[in-house]
Amino acid sequence: MSDRIRVLHVEDDPDLAEITASFLEREDPRIAVETASDAAEGLERLDDPDAEIDCIVSDHDMPGRNGIELLEAVRERDPEIPFVLYTGKGSESVASEAISAGVTDYLQKGGGTEQYEILANRVVDAVEKCRIEREADRTRAHLQAITDHSMDAIVTIDADSRIRFANPAVERLFGYPPAELEGEPLTTLMPERKREAHRGALERYCETGERSIDWSAVEFPGTHRDGHEIPLSISFGEFEENGERRFVGIIRDVTERERHRAFVEQSSDIVTALDADGTFQYASPSVERILGHEPAEMVGEYAFSYVHPEDRERVLETFARSVTGEEPNPTVEYRLADADGGYLWVESVGSNRLDEYGVGGFVINTRDISDRKRREEKLSRLREWTRDLNYTRTVAETTQLAVDAADEIVGAGLSGIHLLNEAGDELEPAALAESVPAFFDEQPSYDGDAPAGTRAALAWEAYRGDEPLSIGELSTYEPLDEETPAESIVLHPIGDHGLFVISSAEPHAFTETDVLIAEILANHLEAALDRVARETSLERLHDATRSLIRADSPEGIAERVVEAAEEVLGFSVVTVRLYDEEAGGLVPVGVSAGVEAVLPERTVFTPDGGSLNWEAFEAGEPRVYDDIEASEGVDAGTGLRSLMVLPVGEHGTIAIGETEPDVFDGTDEHLARILATATETALNAAARTSRLHERSAELERQNDRLAEFASVVSHDLRNPLNVAQGRVELARDECDSEHLDAVAGAHERMDTLIADLLTLAREGERVSETRPVRLSAVVESCWQTVETADATLTVESDLWLRADESRLRQLVENLVRNAVEHGGDDVSITVGALGGEETDGEAGAGGEAADEVGFFVEDDGPGIPAADRDQVFDAGYSTSQEGTGFGLRIVEQVATAHGWSVRVAEGRDGGARFEVTGVERAEE
């Protein structure tokens, strides 16, 4: 509580208000005065939540409300705040009215400064009294709240042991309402046997003042109203009220604590308490049963000396973290020494109660987990064995691994795995434990027709059952009449594969964990055998499907599909139908032997024939029917029951059936889909091969026609042309006519056309052999053979490339001839290499050829319009009257034969630029 006293002085005379404030603050430094000029301002200050006013001093006669009216308004807001009426108007009526309104004090203004000392004293007295009363009210309220809401019963008695006060919790604890107990003796709440001792002890204490017991926690029984006793813990205190001695008791029900104590004493777990140094303070009786140690002998011993040396550091670190608060309730597994010198695996849960009243120790609950550890160890070893089962490749390897696992993990030395034979009438040994031959004269095998009471009948009963059969003592098992060296046995079916026999010569050798391990191992064995069977089928199927590609016709493919479906997948009724456009439906081209025995002969399945084959073919999706008798298909009523139809693309279907219903599982469908996919691939390949043969034949016919054309051109056209040319020369000797020059020019053009046509006809095939060629050498050689008039040639950069030199020379000659024909007699021609780098950003075609290996030929002639560039390589295209229109076509043809690309672009000087790319560099 602050000592500062905040005073609000309401005074309409500002000079008087100022002088009063100065004197009050001088009289007592704790006083701090705020002033208000009238009642309205004073109430405004009082309503301000930040004002914190402790006392109001007010004049009486003021403008507006007077001092009495201000007092009344203040009391409506706060009935307890001190209010001193300090007025110059002194009359009994004012004083009486002020007292009626609840004024704290009344003081009349006078002459001299001593009045301020009186006023200061009265203000301080009034504020301190108010504060004391408020604190007392708060204390009483707190005490009342404590007693009213305490979970413990609180009772006050006088020196005669009469109850003077009881809180509400008394009724919950004893069943009496508090008002009913007041005035009654405290012995009402005690058992009869304890009452006289209580009265004597209280009387002696009142006479001597000497305590015979510790009052802080007395263990004492109480009696409920209904008569049953309650174990109690009572703390006493003494005080004086109005000059009389009073005793107060705080009473707590410790029933739960007593129950907990009994639980600890009777618990199957070990309960210990350690001090901060790790010394035993307490050990429950169960420590003797579990570890063989006397509890009393352990008290005072260092707890961690009992911990296995390899675990001690880890346990100490856990204890330290809990003591420091890093880990509140740690759990730790470790080995603990027993009285015989061995160790048990235990799990301890600690709780730090070192600072808790009544405990003062580190409480540890410890249980024996040796069985769990052994179980975990077995399960861990089981995980290793079952993981190995995932990688076995054969049935023999898989079954032997499972038998070895049963022997190693659960000690089943007489175990074996017996698989169903192909005939389905006997369970034959597939793998046996090493010790089996020592107990059996011959390998045990179980006949399905064995009489009741035999080992074989027991084995078949388990194989046909849904649940494993576990017997702890076979010699006393009544259904078995035949002697057997095994005593403990678990017979676990492994699906359709057979039976897993897990047995031992000792009776009751297998725990519940062992039986669980046997079940898990059998389930993994079944999955592994399924996987091995599936993988074996897949491998055989892959071998079979690879042979489909080698078939030379659709009929050959169909025959191999039927063979694979029978021999690899084990299906008996198999038909391959292919679509025949002329027949208008699906025609059988491959059937198994079982088809004739089950189905009537049907040659074609048409769209309107009601065939399930056609439905699947048209839908393009596999269809599986568990029983076609439930369908309206044409094969219903034939003896065929299960049916699977798989479309083979656009080629046809594979139909697989059996005479038993519901025989196909997921694996069957998966393998059949693989076969259908392989069949479609083979038929597609056969169709492509057929088309290639047809295409090859057509190409041969075209080549023959081209050869015939070339022969006609070279012989039947060139001979008459030679005759015509000779006749023109003879005619020149007889006459001089300008018409003869025109005829000679026409002959020359015809000769050029014939040469180009021969080139196109004979040089279209792809280049097969290349050798290193130097570009500059080819260009210079071509320049010597082409009519170039006054044209100039520049080889800007050189390139070694792989090419057919004669055909490359043909390409370059045509490009040079094209430049001269279209660029004029004085055209400038530039040749250079492409690829690897750009030259000053002037690579032609927008500089795009910088990374493409090749070469270019460009001129400074008129160039080729952009709109015409896509047409320049077409046969017959030419913008020159002298051109044949085949020169650039030959250029493109030679480039294509090499696997190159050729394009036309604008040259650096605006002419035409031809770029040949895709060229392979060669070493010089």
XYZ file of C-alpha atoms in Angstrom, residues 1 80 130-145:
18
model
C 0.000 0.000 0.000
C -16.468 4.952 2.101
C -10.390 4.091 5.897
C -7.416 2.142 4.622
C -7.308 -0.014 7.736
C -11.004 -0.777 7.497
C -10.732 -1.611 3.820
C -7.745 -3.901 4.467
C -9.658 -5.584 7.280
C -12.634 -6.075 4.966
C -10.374 -7.573 2.326
C -8.775 -9.869 4.914
C -12.147 -10.968 6.198
C -13.318 -11.561 2.633
C -10.193 -13.560 1.844
C -10.552 -15.645 5.015
C -14.198 -16.183 4.300
C -13.405 -17.245 0.749
